[in-house]
Coordinates of C-alpha atoms and ligand atoms in Angstrom, one line a residue:
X6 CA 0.0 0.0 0.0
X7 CA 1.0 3.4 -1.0
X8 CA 2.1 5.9 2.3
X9 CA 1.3 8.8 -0.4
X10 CA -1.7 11.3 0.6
X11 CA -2.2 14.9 0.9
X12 CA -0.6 16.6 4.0
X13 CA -2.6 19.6 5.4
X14 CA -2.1 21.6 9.1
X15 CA -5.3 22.8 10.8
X16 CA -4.5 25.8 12.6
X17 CA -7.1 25.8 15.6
X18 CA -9.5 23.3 17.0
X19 CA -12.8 25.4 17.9
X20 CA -15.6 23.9 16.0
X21 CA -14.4 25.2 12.3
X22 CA -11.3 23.1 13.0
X23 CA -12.5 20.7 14.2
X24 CA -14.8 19.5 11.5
X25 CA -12.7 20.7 8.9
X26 CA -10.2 18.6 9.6
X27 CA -12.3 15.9 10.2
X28 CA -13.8 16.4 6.8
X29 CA -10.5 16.6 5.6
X30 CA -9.1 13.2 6.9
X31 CA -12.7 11.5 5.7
X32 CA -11.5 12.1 2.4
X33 CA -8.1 10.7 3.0
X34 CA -6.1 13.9 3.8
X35 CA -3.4 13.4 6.6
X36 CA -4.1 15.9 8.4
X37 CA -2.5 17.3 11.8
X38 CA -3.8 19.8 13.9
X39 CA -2.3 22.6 16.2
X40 CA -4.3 24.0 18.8
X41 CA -3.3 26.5 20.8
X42 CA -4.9 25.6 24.0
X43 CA -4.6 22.3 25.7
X44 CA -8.1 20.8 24.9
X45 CA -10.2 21.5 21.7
X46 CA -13.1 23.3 21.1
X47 CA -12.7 26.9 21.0
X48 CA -15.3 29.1 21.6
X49 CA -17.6 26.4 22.4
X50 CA -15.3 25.3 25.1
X51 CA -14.3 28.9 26.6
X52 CA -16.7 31.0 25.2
X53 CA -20.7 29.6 25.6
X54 CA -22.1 30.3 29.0
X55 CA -20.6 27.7 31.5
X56 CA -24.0 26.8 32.7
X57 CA -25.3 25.8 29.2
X58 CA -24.2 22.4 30.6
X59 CA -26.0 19.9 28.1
X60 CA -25.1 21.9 24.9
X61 CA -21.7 22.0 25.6
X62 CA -21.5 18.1 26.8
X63 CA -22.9 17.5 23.3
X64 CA -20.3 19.6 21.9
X65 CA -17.4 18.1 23.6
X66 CA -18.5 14.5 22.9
X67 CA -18.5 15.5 19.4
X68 CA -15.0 17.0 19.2
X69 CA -13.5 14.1 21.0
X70 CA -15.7 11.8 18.6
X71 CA -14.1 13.4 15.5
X72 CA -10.5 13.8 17.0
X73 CA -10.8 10.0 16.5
X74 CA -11.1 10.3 13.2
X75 CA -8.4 8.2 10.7
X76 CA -5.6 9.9 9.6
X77 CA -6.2 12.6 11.9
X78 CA -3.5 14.1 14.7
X79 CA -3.9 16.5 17.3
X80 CA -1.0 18.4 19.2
X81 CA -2.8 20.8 21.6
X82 CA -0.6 23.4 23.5
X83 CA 0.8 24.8 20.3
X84 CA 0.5 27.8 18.8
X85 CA 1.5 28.6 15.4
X86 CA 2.1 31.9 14.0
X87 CA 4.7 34.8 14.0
X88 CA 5.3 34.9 17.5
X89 CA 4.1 31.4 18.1
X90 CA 5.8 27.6 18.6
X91 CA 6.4 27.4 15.0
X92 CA 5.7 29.6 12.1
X93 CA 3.7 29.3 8.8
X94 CA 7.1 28.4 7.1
X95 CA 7.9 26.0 9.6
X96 CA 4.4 24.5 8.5
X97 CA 5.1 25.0 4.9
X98 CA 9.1 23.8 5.6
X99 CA 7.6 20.4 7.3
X100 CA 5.8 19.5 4.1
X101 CA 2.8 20.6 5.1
X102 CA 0.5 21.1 1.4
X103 CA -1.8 23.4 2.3
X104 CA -2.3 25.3 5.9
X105 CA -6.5 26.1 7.3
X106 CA -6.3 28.8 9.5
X107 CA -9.7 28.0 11.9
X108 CA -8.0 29.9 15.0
X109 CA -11.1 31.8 15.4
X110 CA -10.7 36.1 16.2
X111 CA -8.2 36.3 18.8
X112 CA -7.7 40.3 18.6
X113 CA -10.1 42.6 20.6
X114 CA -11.6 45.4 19.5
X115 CA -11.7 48.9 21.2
X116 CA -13.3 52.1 20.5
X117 CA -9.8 54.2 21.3
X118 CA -11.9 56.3 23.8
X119 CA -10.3 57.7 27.2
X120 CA -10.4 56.1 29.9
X121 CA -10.4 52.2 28.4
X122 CA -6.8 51.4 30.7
X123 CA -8.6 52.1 33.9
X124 CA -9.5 49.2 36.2
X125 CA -13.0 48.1 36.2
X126 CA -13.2 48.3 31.9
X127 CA -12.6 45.2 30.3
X128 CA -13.5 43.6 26.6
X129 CA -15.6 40.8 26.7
X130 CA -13.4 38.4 25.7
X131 CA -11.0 38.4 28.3
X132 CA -13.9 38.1 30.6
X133 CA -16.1 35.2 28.7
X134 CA -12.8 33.6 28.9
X135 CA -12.1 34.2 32.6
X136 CA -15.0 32.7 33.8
X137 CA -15.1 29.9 31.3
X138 CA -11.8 29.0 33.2
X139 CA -9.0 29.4 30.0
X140 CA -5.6 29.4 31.0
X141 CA -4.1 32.1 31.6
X142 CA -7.7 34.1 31.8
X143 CA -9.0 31.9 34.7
X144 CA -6.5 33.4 37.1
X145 CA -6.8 37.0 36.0
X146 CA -8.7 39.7 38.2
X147 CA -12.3 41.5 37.5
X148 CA -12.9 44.0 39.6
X149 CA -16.9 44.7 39.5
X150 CA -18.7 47.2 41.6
X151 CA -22.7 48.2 42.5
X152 CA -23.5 49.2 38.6
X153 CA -21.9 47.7 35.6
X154 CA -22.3 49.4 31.9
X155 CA -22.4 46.3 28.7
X156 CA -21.7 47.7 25.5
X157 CA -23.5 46.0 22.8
X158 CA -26.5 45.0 21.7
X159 CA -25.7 40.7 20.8
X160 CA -26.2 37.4 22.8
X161 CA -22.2 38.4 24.0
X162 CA -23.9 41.6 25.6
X163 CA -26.3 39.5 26.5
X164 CA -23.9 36.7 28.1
X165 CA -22.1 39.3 29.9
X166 CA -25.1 40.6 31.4
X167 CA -26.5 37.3 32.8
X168 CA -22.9 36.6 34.0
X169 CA -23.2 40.1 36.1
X170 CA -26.9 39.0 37.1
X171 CA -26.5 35.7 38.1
X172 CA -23.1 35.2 39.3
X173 CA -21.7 38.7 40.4
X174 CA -25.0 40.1 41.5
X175 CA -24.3 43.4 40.8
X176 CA -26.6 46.2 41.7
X177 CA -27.8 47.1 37.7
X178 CA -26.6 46.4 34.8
X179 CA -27.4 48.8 31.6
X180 CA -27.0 47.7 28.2
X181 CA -25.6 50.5 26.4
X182 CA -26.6 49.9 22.7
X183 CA -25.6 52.7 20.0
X184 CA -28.8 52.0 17.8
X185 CA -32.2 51.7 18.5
X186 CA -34.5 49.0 19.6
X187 CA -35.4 47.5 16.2
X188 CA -31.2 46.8 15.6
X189 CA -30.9 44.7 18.8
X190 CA -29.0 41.2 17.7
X191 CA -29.6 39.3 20.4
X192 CA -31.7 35.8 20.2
X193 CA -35.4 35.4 22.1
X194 CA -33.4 32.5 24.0
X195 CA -30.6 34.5 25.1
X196 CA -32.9 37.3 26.7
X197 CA -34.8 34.8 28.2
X198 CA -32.1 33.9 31.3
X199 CA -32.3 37.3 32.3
X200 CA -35.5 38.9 31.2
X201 CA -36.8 38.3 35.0
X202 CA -34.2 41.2 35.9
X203 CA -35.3 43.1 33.5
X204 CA -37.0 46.7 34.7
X205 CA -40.3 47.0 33.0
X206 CA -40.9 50.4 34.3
X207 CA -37.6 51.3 32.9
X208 CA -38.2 49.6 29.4
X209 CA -41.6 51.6 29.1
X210 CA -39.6 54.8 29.6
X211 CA -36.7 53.9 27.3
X212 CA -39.0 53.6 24.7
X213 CA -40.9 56.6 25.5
X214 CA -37.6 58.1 25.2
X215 CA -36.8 56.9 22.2
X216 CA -39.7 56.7 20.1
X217 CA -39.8 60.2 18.4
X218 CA -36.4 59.0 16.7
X219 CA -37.3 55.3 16.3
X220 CA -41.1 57.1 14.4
X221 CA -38.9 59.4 12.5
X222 CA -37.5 56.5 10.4
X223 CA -41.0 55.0 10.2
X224 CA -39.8 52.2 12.9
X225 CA -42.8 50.4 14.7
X226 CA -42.1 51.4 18.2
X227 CA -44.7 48.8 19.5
X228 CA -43.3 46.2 17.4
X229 CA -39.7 46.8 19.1
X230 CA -40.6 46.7 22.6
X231 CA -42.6 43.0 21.6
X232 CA -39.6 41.6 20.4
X233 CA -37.7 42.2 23.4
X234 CA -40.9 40.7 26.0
X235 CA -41.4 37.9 23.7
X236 CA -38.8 36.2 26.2
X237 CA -41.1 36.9 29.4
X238 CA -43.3 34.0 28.9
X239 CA -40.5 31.1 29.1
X240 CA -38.4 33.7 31.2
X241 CA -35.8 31.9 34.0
X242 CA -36.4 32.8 37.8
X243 CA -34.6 35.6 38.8
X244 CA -32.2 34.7 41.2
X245 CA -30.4 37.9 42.5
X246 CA -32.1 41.4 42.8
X247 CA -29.8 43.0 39.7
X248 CA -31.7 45.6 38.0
X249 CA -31.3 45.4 33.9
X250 CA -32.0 48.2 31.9
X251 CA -31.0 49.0 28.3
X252 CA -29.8 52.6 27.0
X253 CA -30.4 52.8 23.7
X254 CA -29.2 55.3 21.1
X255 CA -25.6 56.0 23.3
X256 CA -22.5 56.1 21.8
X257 CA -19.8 55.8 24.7
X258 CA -17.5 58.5 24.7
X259 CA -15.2 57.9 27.2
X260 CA -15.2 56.3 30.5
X261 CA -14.6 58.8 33.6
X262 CA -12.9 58.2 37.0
X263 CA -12.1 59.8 39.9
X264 CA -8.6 60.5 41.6
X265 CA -7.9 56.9 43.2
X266 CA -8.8 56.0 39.0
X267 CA -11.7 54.0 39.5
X268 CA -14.6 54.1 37.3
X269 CA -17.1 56.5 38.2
X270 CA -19.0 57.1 34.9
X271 CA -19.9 56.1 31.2
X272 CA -20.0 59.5 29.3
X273 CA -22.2 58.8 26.2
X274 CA -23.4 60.7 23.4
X275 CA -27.1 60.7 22.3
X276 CA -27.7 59.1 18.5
X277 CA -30.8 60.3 16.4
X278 CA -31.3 57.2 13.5
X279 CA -30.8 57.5 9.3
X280 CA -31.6 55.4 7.1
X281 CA -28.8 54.7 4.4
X282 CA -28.7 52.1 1.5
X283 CA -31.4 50.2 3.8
X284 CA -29.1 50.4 6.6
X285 CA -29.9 51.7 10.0
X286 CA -27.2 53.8 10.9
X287 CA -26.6 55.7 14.3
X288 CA -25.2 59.5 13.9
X289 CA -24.5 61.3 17.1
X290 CA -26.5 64.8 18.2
X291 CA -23.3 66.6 20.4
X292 CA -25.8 65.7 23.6
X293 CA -23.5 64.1 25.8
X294 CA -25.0 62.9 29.2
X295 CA -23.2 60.3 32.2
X296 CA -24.1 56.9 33.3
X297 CA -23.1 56.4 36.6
X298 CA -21.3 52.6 37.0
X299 CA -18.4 51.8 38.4
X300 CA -17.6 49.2 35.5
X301 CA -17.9 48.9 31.8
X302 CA -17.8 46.0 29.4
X303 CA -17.2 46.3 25.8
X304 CA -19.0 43.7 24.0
X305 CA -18.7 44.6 20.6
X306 CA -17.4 42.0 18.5
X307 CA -13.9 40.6 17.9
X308 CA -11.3 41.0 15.6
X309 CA -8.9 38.3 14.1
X310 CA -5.2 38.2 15.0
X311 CA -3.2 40.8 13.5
X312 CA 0.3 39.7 14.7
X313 CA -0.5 35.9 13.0
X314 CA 1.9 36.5 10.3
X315 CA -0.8 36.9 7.2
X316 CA -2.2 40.8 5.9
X317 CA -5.2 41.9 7.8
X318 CA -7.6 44.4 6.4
X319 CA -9.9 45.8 9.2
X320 CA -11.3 43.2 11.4
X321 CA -10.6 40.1 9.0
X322 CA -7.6 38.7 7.3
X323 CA -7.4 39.7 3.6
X324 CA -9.0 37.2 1.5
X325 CA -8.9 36.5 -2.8
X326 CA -12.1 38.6 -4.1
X327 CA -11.7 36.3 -7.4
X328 CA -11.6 32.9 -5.2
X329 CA -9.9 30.1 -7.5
X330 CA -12.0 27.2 -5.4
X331 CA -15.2 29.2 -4.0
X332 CA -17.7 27.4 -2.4
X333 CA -21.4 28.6 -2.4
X334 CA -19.8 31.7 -4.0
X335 CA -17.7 32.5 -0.7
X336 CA -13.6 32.9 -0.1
X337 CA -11.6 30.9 1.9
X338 CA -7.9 31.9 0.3
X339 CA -5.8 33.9 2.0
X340 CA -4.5 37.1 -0.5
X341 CA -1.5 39.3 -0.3
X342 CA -2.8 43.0 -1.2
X343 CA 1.0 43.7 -1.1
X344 CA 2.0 41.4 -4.0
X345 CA -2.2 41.4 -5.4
X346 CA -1.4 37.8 -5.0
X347 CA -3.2 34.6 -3.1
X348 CA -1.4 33.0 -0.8
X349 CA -0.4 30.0 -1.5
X350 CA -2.0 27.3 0.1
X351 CA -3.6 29.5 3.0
X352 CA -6.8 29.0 3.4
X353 CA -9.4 30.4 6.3
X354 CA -12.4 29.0 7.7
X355 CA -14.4 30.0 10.9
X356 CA -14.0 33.0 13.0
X357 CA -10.5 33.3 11.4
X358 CA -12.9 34.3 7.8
X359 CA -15.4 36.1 9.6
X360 CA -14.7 36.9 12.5
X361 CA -17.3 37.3 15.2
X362 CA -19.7 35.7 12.9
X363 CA -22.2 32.8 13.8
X364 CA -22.8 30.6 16.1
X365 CA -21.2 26.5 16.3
X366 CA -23.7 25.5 13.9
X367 CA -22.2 28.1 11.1
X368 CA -18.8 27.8 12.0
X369 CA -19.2 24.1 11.2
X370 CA -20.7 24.2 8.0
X371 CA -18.0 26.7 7.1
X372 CA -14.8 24.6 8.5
X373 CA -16.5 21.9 6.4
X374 CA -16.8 24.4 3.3
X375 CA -13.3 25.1 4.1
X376 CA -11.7 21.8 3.8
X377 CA -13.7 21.6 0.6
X378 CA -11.9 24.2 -1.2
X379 CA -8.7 23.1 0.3
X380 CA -9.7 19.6 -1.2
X381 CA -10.3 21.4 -4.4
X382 CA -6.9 23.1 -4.3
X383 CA -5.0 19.6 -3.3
X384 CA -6.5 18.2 -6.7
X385 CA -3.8 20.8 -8.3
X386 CA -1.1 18.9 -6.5
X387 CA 0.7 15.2 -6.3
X388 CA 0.5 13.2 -3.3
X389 CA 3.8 13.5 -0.5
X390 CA 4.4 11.0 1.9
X391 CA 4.4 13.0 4.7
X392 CA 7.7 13.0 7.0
X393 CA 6.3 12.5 10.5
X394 CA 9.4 11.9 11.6
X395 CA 10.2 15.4 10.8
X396 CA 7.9 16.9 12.7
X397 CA 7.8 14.8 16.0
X398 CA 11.7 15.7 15.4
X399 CA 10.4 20.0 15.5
X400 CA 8.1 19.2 18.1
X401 CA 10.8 18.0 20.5
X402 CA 12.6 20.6 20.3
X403 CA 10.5 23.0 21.2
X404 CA 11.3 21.7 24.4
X405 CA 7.4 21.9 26.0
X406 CA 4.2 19.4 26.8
X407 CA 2.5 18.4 23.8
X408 CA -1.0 17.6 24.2
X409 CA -2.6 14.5 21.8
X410 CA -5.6 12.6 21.5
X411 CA -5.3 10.5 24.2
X412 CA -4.4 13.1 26.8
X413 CA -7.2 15.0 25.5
X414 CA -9.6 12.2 26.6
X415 CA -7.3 11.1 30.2
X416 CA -8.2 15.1 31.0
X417 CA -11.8 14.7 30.0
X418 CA -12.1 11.5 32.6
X419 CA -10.4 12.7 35.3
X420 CA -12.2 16.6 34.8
X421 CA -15.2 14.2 34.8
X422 CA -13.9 12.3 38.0
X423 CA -12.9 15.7 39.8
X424 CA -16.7 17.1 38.9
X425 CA -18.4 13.6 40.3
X426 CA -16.2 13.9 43.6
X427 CA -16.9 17.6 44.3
X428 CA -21.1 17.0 43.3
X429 CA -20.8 19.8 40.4
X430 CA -22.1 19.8 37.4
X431 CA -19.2 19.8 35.6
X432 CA -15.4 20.8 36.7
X433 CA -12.3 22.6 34.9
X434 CA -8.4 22.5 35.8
X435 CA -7.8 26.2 35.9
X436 CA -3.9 26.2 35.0
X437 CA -2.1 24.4 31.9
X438 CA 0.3 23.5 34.5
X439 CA -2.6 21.8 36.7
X440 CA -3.9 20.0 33.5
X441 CA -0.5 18.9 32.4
X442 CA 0.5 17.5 35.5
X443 CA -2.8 15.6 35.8
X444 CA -2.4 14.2 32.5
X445 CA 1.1 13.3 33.5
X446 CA -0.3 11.6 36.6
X447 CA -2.2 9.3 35.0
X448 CA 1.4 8.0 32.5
Ligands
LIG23 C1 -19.3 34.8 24.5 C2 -19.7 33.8 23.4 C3 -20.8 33.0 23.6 C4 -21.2 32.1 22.6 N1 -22.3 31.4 22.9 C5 -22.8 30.5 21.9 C6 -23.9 29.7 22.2 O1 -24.5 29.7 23.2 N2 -24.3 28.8 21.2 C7 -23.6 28.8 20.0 O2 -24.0 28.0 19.1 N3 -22.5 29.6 19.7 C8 -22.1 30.4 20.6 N4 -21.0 31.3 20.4 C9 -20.4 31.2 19.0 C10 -19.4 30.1 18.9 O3 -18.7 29.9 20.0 C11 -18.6 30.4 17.6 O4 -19.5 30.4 16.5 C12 -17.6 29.3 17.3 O5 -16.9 28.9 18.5 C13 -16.5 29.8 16.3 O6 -15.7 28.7 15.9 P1 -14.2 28.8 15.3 O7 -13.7 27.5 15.3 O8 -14.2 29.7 14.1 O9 -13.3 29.7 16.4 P2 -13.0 29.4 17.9 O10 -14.1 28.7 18.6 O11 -12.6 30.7 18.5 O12 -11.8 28.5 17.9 C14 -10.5 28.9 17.6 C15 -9.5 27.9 18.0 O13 -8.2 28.3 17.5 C16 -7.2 28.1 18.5 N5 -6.1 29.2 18.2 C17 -6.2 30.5 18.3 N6 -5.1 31.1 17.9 C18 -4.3 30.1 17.6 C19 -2.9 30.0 17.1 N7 -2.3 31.1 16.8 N8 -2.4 28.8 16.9 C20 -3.0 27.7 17.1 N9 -4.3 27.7 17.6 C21 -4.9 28.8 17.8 C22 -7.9 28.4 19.8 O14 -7.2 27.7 20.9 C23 -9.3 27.7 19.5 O15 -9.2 26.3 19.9 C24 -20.6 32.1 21.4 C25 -19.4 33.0 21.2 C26 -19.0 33.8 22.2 C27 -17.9 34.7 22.0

């Protein structure tokens, strides 16, 4: 029998990743993974509420399902990338074919607005990650007072606030949203974990507020408000006192503090609405009033790496606009505006195309759309027999733990053990020493 195949390197093992490259190694790819952290799943892993306990079971049962997958390899604790374990040439030097970047939108995006360095502001990410226990996120410090601002108007916001409900039990919360009612993006479900928190009174006056600009653009005010309570009926119990309010139509300005630096305040400017090319867009009216909170979150979507190694334009890695293997009409090559070249071999798929874009169910179908055009593309090329040798060899010498398949599943067992013992739900090693030396413990 012939050891000849393609050779591809997944970069990432969230959910694009991970059913990319089992997709990948169906068709009878070799394919390896490098995952940053120590166990798979991304996003679904660090970033869906902890307490979604059922959905992201599934979701790890499925992960570990496909990491069994023929012809598939997994080496978690690796990062790859300019300042990572090994670069994209190292990839390409390794005989790697082709490389799928699924390492999801690891940047963070501010608003550049005074203030953002003070204690008490933080982006969402650092936080989603924090108390989804990622290493080193999991030990950092929030420091949360009596009233916290969210920034943002999506299930994140959303996350955030139920986190600052449910856990923290903050005073109030107030979701500070740029546009008006009708542009909200979060999901009926989402709003329903903390629509018992939510202050009615409040709501009716928002919207009172609001309504001469939300009627100047011939938006149905009663319509709006609807949408929002459709969550009351199948509403969760409330189980602190939090108050939740929404301001909408605020664009933050800058956050303000007083002389020991702690938050006192959210300036914000007032928004009036405009309608342009059938887009709802917020323009600000000079009107600049202060929320009183002692902390502010910034939930406003995520931005992919920009110190990987490959040209980013904005939020998203540059991709070719004239795709040589589109699928359903979208890009996942990687592009050089510098040479007006694709890069060869690079591919995207995920967060890492889109970044902040969809939820598992859309990442999956696009890491498997992924690895389709990356099929395509390997149809251009001959069969290698790949030198694994040569990269067990690099791997070494890197001189750290590398994490594999089985380790992945000894961590899930003894995770699983450690929840069992203590009578939770579920249960995470906080450090990647912890895990590693667990793993270790078990030979
Ligand atoms: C707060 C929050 C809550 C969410 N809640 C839900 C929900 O309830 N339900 C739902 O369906 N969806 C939810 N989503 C969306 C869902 O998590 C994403 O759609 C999905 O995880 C995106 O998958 P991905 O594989 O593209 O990226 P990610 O999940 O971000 O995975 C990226 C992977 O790449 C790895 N990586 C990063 N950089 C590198 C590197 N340089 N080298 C090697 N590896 C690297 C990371 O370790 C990670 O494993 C939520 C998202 C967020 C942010």
């Amino acid at each position: 029998m012939s050891n000849e195949s393609y050779y591809v390197a997944v970069v990432g093992a969230g959910p694009a990743g991970m059913f990319a490259a089992r997709e990948l190694a169906r068709n009878g790819v070799r394919v390896v993974i490098f995952n940053r952290d120590i166990k798979p799943g991304g996003l679904a892993e660090y970033g869906i509420y902890p307490d979604k306990f059922a959905m992201k079971e599934g979701l790890r049962t499925q992960f570990r399902q496909a990491l069994e997958t023929p012809g598939l390899t997994y080496f978690g604790n690796i990062t790859i990338g300019a300042s990572g374990d090994l670069h994209l040439d190292d990839l390409r030097a390794l005989g790697f074919q082709a490389i799928l970047v699924t390492a999801g939108a690891q940047g963070t995006k501010w608003l550049s607005l005074p203030g953002e360095h003070l204690t008490g502001v933080y982006h969402a990410k650092g936080l989603v990650y924090h108390y989804n226990q990622l290493p080193p996120y999991s030990k950092e410090e929030f420091h949360f007072g009596k009233r916290s601002a969210v920034v943002g108007a999506g299930n994140v916001m959303l996350d955030i606030a139920r986190y600052l409900i449910q856990k923290i039990k903050v005073d109030e919360v107030v979701a500070v949203v740029r546009r008006g009612p009708a542009e909200v993006k979060f999901d009926k479900k989402e709003m329903e974990y903390v629509v018992a928190n939510l202050d009615l009174r409040a709501l009716d006056e928002e919207f009172t507020r609001v309504a001469p600009v939300m009627q100047a653009i011939g938006q149905d005010v009663e319509a709006s408000k609807t949408i929002i309570l459709e969550a009351l009926p199948k509403g969760m119990p409330a189980t602190s006192r939090t108050r939740f309010r929404f301001e909408f139509l605020a664009s933050p300005v800058q956050i303000l503090s007083d002389d020991k630096d702690l938050v006192t305040g959210l300036e914000v400017e007032d928004n009036i609405l405009s309608v342009k090319d059938g887009e709802v867009k917020a323009r600000g009216t000079g009107n600049k009033r202060v929320i009183k909170v002692d902390s502010v979150v910034f939930a406003i979507g995520d931005k992919v790496d920009d110190s990987f190694g490959l040209p980013t334009a904005g939020s998203e890695f540059v991709k070719n606009l004239k795709p040589r293997f589109p699928i359903e009409g979208i890009s996942y090559e990687a592009f050089d505006p510098e040479t007006s070249l694709p890069i060869e071999g690079v591919f995207f798929a995920g967060w890492s195309r889109q970044a902040s874009t969809g939820l598992v169910g859309y990442a999956r179908k696009d890491g498997t759309n992924g690895a389709k055009a990356v099929l395509q593309y390997l149809q251009t090329l001959k069969p290698v027999v790949p030198d694994e040798a040569a990269l067990s060899g690099r791997l070494k010498k890197l001189g750290k733990s590398v994490v594999t398949q089985s380790d992945v599943r000894k961590l899930a067992e003894l995770e699983s053990e450690e929840a069992h013992k203590r009578g939770l739900e579920s249960f995470k090693f906080g450090t990647n020493e912890e895990m590693l030396e667990k793993i270790m413990s078990v030979g």
